[in-house]
PDB file of C-alpha atoms in Angstrom:
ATOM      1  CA  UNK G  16     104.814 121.114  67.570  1.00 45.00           C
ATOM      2  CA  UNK G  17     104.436 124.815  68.843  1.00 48.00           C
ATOM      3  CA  UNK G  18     100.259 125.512  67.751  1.00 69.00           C
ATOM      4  CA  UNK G  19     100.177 128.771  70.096  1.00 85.00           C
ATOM      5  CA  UNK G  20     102.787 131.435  69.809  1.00 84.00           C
ATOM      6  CA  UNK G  21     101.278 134.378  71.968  1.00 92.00           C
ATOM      7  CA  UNK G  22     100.339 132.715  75.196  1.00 96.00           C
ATOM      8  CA  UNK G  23     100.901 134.906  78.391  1.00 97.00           C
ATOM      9  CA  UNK G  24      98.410 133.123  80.488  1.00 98.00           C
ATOM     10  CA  UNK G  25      96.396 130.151  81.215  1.00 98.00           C
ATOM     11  CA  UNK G  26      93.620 128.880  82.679  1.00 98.00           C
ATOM     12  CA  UNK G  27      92.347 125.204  83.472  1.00 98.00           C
ATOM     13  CA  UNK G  28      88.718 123.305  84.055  1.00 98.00           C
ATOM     14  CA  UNK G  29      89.507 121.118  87.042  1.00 98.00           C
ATOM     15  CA  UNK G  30      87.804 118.221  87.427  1.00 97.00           C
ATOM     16  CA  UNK G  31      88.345 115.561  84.199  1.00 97.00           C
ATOM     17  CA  UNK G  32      91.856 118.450  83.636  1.00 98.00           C
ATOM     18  CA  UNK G  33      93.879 118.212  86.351  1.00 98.00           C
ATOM     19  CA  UNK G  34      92.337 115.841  88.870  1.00 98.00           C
ATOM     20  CA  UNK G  35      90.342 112.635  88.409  1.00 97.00           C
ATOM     21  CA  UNK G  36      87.830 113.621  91.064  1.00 96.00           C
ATOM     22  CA  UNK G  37      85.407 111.193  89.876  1.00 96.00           C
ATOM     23  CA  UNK G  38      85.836 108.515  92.472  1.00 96.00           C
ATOM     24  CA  UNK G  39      85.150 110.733  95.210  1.00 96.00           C
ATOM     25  CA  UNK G  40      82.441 112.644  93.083  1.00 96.00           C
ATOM     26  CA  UNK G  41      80.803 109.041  92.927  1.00 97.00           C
ATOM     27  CA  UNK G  42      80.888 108.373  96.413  1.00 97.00           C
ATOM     28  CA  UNK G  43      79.133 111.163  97.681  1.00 97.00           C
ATOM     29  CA  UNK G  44      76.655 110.545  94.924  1.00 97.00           C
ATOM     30  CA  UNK G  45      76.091 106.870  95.854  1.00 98.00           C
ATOM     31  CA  UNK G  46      75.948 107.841  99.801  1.00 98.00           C
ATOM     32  CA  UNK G  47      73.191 110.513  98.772  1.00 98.00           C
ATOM     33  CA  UNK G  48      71.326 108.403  96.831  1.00 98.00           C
ATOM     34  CA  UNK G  49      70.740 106.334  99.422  1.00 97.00           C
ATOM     35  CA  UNK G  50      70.275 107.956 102.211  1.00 98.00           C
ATOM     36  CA  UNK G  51      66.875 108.694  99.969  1.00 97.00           C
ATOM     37  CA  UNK G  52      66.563 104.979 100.008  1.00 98.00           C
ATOM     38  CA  UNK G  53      67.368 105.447  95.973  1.00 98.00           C
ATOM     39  CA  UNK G  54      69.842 103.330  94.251  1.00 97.00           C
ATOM     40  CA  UNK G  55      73.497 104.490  93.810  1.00 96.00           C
ATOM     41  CA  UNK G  56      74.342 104.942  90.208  1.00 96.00           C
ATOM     42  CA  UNK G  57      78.125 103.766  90.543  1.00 95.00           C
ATOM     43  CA  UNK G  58      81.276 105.378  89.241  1.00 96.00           C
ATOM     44  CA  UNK G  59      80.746 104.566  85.163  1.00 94.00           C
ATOM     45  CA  UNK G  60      77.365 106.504  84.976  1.00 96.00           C
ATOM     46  CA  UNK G  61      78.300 109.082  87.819  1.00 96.00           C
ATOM     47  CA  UNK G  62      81.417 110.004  85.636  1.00 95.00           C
ATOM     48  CA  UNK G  63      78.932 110.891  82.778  1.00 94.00           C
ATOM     49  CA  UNK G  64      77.110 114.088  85.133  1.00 96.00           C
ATOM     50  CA  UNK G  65      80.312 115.450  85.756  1.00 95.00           C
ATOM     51  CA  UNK G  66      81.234 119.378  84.943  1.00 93.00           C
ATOM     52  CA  UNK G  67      77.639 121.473  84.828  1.00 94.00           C
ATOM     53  CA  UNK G  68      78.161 121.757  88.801  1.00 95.00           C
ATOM     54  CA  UNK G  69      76.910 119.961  91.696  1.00 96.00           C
ATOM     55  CA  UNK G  70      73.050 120.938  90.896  1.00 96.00           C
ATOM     56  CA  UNK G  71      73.139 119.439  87.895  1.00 96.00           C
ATOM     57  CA  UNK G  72      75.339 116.570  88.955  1.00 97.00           C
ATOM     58  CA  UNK G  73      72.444 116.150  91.141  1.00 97.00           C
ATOM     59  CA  UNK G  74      69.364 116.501  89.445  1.00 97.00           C
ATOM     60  CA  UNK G  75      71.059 113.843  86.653  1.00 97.00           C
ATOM     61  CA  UNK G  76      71.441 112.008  89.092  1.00 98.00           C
ATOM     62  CA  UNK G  77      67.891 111.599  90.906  1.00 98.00           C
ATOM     63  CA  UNK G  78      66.399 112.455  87.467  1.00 98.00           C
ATOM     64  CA  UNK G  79      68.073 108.679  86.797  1.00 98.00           C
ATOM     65  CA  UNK G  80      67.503 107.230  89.780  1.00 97.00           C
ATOM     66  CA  UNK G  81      63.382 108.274  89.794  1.00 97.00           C
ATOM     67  CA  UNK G  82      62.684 107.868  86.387  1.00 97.00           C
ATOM     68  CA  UNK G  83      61.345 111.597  86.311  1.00 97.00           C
ATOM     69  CA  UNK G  84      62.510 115.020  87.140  1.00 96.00           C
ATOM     70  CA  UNK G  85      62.856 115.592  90.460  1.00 97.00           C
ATOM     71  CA  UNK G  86      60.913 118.355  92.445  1.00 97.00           C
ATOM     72  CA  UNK G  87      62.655 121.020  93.919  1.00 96.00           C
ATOM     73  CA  UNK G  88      62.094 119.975  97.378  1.00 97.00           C
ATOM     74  CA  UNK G  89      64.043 116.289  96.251  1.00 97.00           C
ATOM     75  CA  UNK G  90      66.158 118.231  94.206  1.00 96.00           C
ATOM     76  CA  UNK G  91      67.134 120.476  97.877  1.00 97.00           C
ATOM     77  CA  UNK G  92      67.843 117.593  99.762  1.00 97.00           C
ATOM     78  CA  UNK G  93      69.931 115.384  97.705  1.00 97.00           C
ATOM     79  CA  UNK G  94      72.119 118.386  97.250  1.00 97.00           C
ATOM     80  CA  UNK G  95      72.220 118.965 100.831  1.00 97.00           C
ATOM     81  CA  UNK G  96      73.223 115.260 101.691  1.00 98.00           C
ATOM     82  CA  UNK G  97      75.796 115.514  98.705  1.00 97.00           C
ATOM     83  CA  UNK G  98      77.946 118.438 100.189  1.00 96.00           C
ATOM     84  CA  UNK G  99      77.629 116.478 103.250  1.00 97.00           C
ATOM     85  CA  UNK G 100      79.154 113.642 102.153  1.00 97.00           C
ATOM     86  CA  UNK G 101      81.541 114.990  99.149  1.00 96.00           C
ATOM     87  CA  UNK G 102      83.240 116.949 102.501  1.00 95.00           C
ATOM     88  CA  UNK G 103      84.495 113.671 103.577  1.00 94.00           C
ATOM     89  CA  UNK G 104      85.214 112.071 100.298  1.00 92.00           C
ATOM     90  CA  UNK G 105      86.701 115.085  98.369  1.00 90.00           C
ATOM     91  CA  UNK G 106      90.284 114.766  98.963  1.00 92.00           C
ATOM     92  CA  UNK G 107      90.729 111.187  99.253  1.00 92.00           C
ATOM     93  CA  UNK G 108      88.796 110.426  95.990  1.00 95.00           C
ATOM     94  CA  UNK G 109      90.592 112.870  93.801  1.00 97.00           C
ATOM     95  CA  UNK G 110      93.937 112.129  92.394  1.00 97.00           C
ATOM     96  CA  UNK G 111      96.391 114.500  89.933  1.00 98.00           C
ATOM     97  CA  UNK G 112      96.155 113.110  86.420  1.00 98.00           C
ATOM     98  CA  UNK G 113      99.708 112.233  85.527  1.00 97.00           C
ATOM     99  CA  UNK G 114     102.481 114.632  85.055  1.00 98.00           C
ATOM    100  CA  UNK G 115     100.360 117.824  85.839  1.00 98.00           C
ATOM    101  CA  UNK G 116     102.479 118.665  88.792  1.00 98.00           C
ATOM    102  CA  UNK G 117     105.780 118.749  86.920  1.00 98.00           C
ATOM    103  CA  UNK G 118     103.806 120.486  83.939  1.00 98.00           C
ATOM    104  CA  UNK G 119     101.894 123.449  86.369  1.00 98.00           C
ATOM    105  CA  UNK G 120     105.719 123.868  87.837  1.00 98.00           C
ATOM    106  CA  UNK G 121     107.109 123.939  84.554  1.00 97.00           C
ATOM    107  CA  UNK G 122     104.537 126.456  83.571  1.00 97.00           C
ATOM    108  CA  UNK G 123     105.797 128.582  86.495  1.00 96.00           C
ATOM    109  CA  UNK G 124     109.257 128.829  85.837  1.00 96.00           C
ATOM    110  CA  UNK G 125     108.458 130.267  82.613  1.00 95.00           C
ATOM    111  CA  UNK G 126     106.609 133.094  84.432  1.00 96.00           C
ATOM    112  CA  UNK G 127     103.145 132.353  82.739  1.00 97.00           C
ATOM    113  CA  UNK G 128      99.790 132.967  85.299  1.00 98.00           C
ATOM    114  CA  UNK G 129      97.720 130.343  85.959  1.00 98.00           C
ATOM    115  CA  UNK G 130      94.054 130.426  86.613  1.00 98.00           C
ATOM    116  CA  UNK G 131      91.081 127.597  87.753  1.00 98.00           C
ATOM    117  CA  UNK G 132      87.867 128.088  86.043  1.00 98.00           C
ATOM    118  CA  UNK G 133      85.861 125.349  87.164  1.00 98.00           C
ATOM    119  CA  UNK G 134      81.788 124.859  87.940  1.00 97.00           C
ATOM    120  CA  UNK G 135      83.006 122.743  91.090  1.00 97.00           C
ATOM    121  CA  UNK G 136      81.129 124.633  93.642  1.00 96.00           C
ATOM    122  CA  UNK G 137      83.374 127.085  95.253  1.00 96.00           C
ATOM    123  CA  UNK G 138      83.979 125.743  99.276  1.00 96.00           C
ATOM    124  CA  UNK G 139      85.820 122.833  97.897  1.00 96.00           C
ATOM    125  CA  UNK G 140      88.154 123.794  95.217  1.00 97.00           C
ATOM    126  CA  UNK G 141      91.019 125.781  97.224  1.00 96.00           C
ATOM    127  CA  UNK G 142      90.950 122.431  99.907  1.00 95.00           C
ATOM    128  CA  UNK G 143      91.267 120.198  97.151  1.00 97.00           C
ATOM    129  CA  UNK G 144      94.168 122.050  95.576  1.00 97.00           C
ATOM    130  CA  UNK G 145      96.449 122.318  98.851  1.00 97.00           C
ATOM    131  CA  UNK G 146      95.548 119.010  99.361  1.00 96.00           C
ATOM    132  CA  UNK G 147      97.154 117.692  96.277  1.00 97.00           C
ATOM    133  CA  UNK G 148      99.996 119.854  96.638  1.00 97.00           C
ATOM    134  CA  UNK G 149      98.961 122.464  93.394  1.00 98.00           C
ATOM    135  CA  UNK G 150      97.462 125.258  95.197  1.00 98.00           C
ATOM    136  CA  UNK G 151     100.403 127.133  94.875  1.00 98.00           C
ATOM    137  CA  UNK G 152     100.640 127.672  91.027  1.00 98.00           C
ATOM    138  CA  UNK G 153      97.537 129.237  90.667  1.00 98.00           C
ATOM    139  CA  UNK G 154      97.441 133.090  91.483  1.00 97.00           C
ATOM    140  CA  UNK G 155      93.327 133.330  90.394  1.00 98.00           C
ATOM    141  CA  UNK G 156      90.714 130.463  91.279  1.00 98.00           C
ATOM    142  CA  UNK G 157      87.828 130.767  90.090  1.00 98.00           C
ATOM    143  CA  UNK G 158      84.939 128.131  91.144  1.00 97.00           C
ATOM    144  CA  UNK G 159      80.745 127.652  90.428  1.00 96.00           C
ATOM    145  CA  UNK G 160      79.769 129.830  93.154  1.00 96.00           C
ATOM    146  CA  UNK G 161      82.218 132.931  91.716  1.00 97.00           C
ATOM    147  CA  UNK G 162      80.046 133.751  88.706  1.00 96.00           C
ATOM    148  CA  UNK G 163      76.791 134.127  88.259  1.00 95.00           C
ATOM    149  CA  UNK G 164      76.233 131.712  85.114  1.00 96.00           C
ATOM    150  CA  UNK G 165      78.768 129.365  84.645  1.00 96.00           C
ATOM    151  CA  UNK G 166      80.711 127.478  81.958  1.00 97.00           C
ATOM    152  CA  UNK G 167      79.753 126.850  79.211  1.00 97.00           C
ATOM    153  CA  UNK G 168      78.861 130.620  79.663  1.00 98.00           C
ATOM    154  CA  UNK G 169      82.267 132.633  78.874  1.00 98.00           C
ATOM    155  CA  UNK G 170      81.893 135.053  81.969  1.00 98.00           C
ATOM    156  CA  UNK G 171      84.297 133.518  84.143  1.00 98.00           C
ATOM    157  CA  UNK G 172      87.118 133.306  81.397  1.00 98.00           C
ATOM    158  CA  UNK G 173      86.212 136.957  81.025  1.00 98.00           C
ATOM    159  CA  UNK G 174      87.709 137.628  84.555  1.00 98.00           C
ATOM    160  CA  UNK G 175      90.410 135.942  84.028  1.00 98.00           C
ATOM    161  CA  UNK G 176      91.411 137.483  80.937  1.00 98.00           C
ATOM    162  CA  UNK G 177      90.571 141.112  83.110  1.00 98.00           C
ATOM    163  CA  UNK G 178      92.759 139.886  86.296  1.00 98.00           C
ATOM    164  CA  UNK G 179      95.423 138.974  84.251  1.00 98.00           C
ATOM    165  CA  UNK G 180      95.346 141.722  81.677  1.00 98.00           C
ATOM    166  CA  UNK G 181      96.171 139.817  78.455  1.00 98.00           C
ATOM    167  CA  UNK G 182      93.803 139.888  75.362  1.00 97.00           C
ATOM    168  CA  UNK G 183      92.051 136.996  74.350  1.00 97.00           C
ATOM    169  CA  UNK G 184      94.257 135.687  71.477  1.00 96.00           C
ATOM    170  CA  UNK G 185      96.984 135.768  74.561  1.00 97.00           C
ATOM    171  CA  UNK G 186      94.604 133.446  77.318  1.00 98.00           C
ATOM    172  CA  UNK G 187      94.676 129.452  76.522  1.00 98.00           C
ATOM    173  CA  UNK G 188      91.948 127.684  78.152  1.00 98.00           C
ATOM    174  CA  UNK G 189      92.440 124.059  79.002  1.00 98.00           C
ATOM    175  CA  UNK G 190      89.155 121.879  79.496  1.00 98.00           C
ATOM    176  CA  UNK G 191      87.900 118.260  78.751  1.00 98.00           C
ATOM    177  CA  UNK G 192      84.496 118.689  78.324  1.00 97.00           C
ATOM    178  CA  UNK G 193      82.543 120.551  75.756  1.00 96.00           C
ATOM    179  CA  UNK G 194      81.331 123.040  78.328  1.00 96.00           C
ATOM    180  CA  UNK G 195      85.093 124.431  78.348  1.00 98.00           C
ATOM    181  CA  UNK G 196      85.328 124.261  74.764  1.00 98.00           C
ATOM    182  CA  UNK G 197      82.194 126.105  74.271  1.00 98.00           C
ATOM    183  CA  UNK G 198      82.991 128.447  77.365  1.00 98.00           C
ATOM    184  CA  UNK G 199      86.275 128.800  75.285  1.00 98.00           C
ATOM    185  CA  UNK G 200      85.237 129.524  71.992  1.00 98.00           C
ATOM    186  CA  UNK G 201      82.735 132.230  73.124  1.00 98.00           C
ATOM    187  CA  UNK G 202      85.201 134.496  74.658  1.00 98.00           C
ATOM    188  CA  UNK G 203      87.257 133.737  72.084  1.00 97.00           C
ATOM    189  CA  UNK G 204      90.459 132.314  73.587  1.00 97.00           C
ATOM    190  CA  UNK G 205      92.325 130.176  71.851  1.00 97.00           C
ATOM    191  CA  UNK G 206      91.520 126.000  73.511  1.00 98.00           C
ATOM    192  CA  UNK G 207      93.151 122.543  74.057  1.00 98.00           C
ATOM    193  CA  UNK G 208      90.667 119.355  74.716  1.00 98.00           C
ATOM    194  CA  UNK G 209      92.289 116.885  77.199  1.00 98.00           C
ATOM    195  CA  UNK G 210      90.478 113.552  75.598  1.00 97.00           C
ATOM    196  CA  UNK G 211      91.017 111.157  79.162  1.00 96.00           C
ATOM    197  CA  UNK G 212      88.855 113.342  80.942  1.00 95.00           C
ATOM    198  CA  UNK G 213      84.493 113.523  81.750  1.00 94.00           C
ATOM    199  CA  UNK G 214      82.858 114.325  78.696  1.00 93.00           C
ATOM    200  CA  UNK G 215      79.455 113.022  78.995  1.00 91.00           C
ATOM    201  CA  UNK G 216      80.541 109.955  77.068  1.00 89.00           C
ATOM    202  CA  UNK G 217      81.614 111.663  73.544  1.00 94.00           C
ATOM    203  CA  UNK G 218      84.962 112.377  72.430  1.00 96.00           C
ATOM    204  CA  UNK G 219      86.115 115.920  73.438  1.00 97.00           C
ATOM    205  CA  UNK G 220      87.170 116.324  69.319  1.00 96.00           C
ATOM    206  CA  UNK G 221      83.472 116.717  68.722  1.00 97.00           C
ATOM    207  CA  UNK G 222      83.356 119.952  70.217  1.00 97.00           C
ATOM    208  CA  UNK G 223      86.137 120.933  67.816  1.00 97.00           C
ATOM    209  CA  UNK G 224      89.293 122.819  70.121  1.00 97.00           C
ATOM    210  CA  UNK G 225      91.889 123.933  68.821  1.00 97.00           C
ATOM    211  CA  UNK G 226      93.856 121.366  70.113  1.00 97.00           C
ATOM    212  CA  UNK G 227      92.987 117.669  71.430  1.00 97.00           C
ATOM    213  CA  UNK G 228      96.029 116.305  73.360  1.00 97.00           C
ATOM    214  CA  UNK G 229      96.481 113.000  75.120  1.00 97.00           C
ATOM    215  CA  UNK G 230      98.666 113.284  78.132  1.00 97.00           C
ATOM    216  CA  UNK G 231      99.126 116.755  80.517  1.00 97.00           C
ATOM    217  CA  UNK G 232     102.888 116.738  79.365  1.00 96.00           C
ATOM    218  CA  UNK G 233     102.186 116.993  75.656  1.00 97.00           C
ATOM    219  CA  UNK G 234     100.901 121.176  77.266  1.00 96.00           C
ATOM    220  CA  UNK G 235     104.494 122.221  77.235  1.00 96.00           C
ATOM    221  CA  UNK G 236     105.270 121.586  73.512  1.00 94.00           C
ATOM    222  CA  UNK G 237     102.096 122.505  72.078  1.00 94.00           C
ATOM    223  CA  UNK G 238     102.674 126.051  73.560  1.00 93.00           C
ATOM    224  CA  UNK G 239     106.244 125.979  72.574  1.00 91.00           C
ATOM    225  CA  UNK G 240     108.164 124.979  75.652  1.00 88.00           C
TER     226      UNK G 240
END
């Protein structure tokens, strides 16, 4: 089943990839919300905002919850009162997807880097990671507050490809939304769509990756391990 036979590093999105953050993602969302005496959205819609960031997140969210765009002073506070509240809800709302442990590890032994590329803003990404018992495969980690435009913009996987030293026909990028694919495809690494993870809704295949793949596990063989 091997589809990539030069791969000498990779990097993964996060959130949708690795971990289903979404429940605690939600929460915070829903305890924002209202605190502004707005209603909470609930963990079906909230799941749909996921992977632009958390100012995004946010302004989906209050843009849905107003009926209009918010203004930037609503737009301030909400994401104020989300950080607040995703600090308490981070860790115990996120859970590994299955087998990603035993793949990362796997991954490891064979010597390959691994990187995080993910728009999750920055403070909470190396927490999260030691707190589901991952940090440790990962020698770059890269979050939202790291570059100065993020995913779908390429610029982050350009670092990676620079820390690492591999071209980018030797980088695979692993995502579930179509801001990793396109992130992907414009600094031309090769790309495998996870299809159980946040994708606004759509299947991940629309955004044509290389490779769509089902379950974590399926990783090793598709890279020839």
């Amino acid at each position: 089943m091997a589809h990539f036979t030069d791969i000498r590093a990779l990097a993964f999105d996060l959130d949708g990839t690795l971990v289903d953050s979404a429940p605690g993602l939600s929460q915070a969302i829903d305890h924002a919300l209202s605190d502004l005496q707005l209603p909470p959205p609930g963990l079906a819609l909230a799941s749909t905002w996921i992977g632009n960031g958390a100012d995004v997140m946010m302004t989906r969210a209050l843009t849905w919850a107003l009926g209009r765009e918010p203004h930037a002073e609503e737009q301030r506070d909400a994401r104020a009162l989300f950080d607040k509240y995703y600090a308490q809800t981070v860790e115990a709302g996120s859970t590994l997807f299955p087998q990603v442990k035993e793949t990362l590890a796997a991954l490891q032994v064979k010597g390959l880097p691994l990187a995080i590329v993910t728009n999750k803003p920055t403070p909470f990404v190396a927490p999260l990671l030691k707190s589901l018992g991952i940090a440790e495969y990962f020698t770059q980690i890269i979050g939202g507050d790291d570059v100065i435009v993020k995913k779908p913009h390429p610029a982050a996987i350009f670092l990676v490809l620079g820390h690492f030293g591999v071209l980018p026909g030797q980088l695979l990028f692993v995502g579930d939304s179509r801001n990793d694919i396109l992130a992907a495809q414009a600094a031309g690494v090769p790309n495998i769509g996870m299809t159980f993870g946040y994708n606004y809704g759509e299947p991940i295949a629309i955004s044509q990756p290389d490779l769509t793949l089902d379950s974590f596990d399926e990783l090793l063989p598709a890279i020839g391990l």
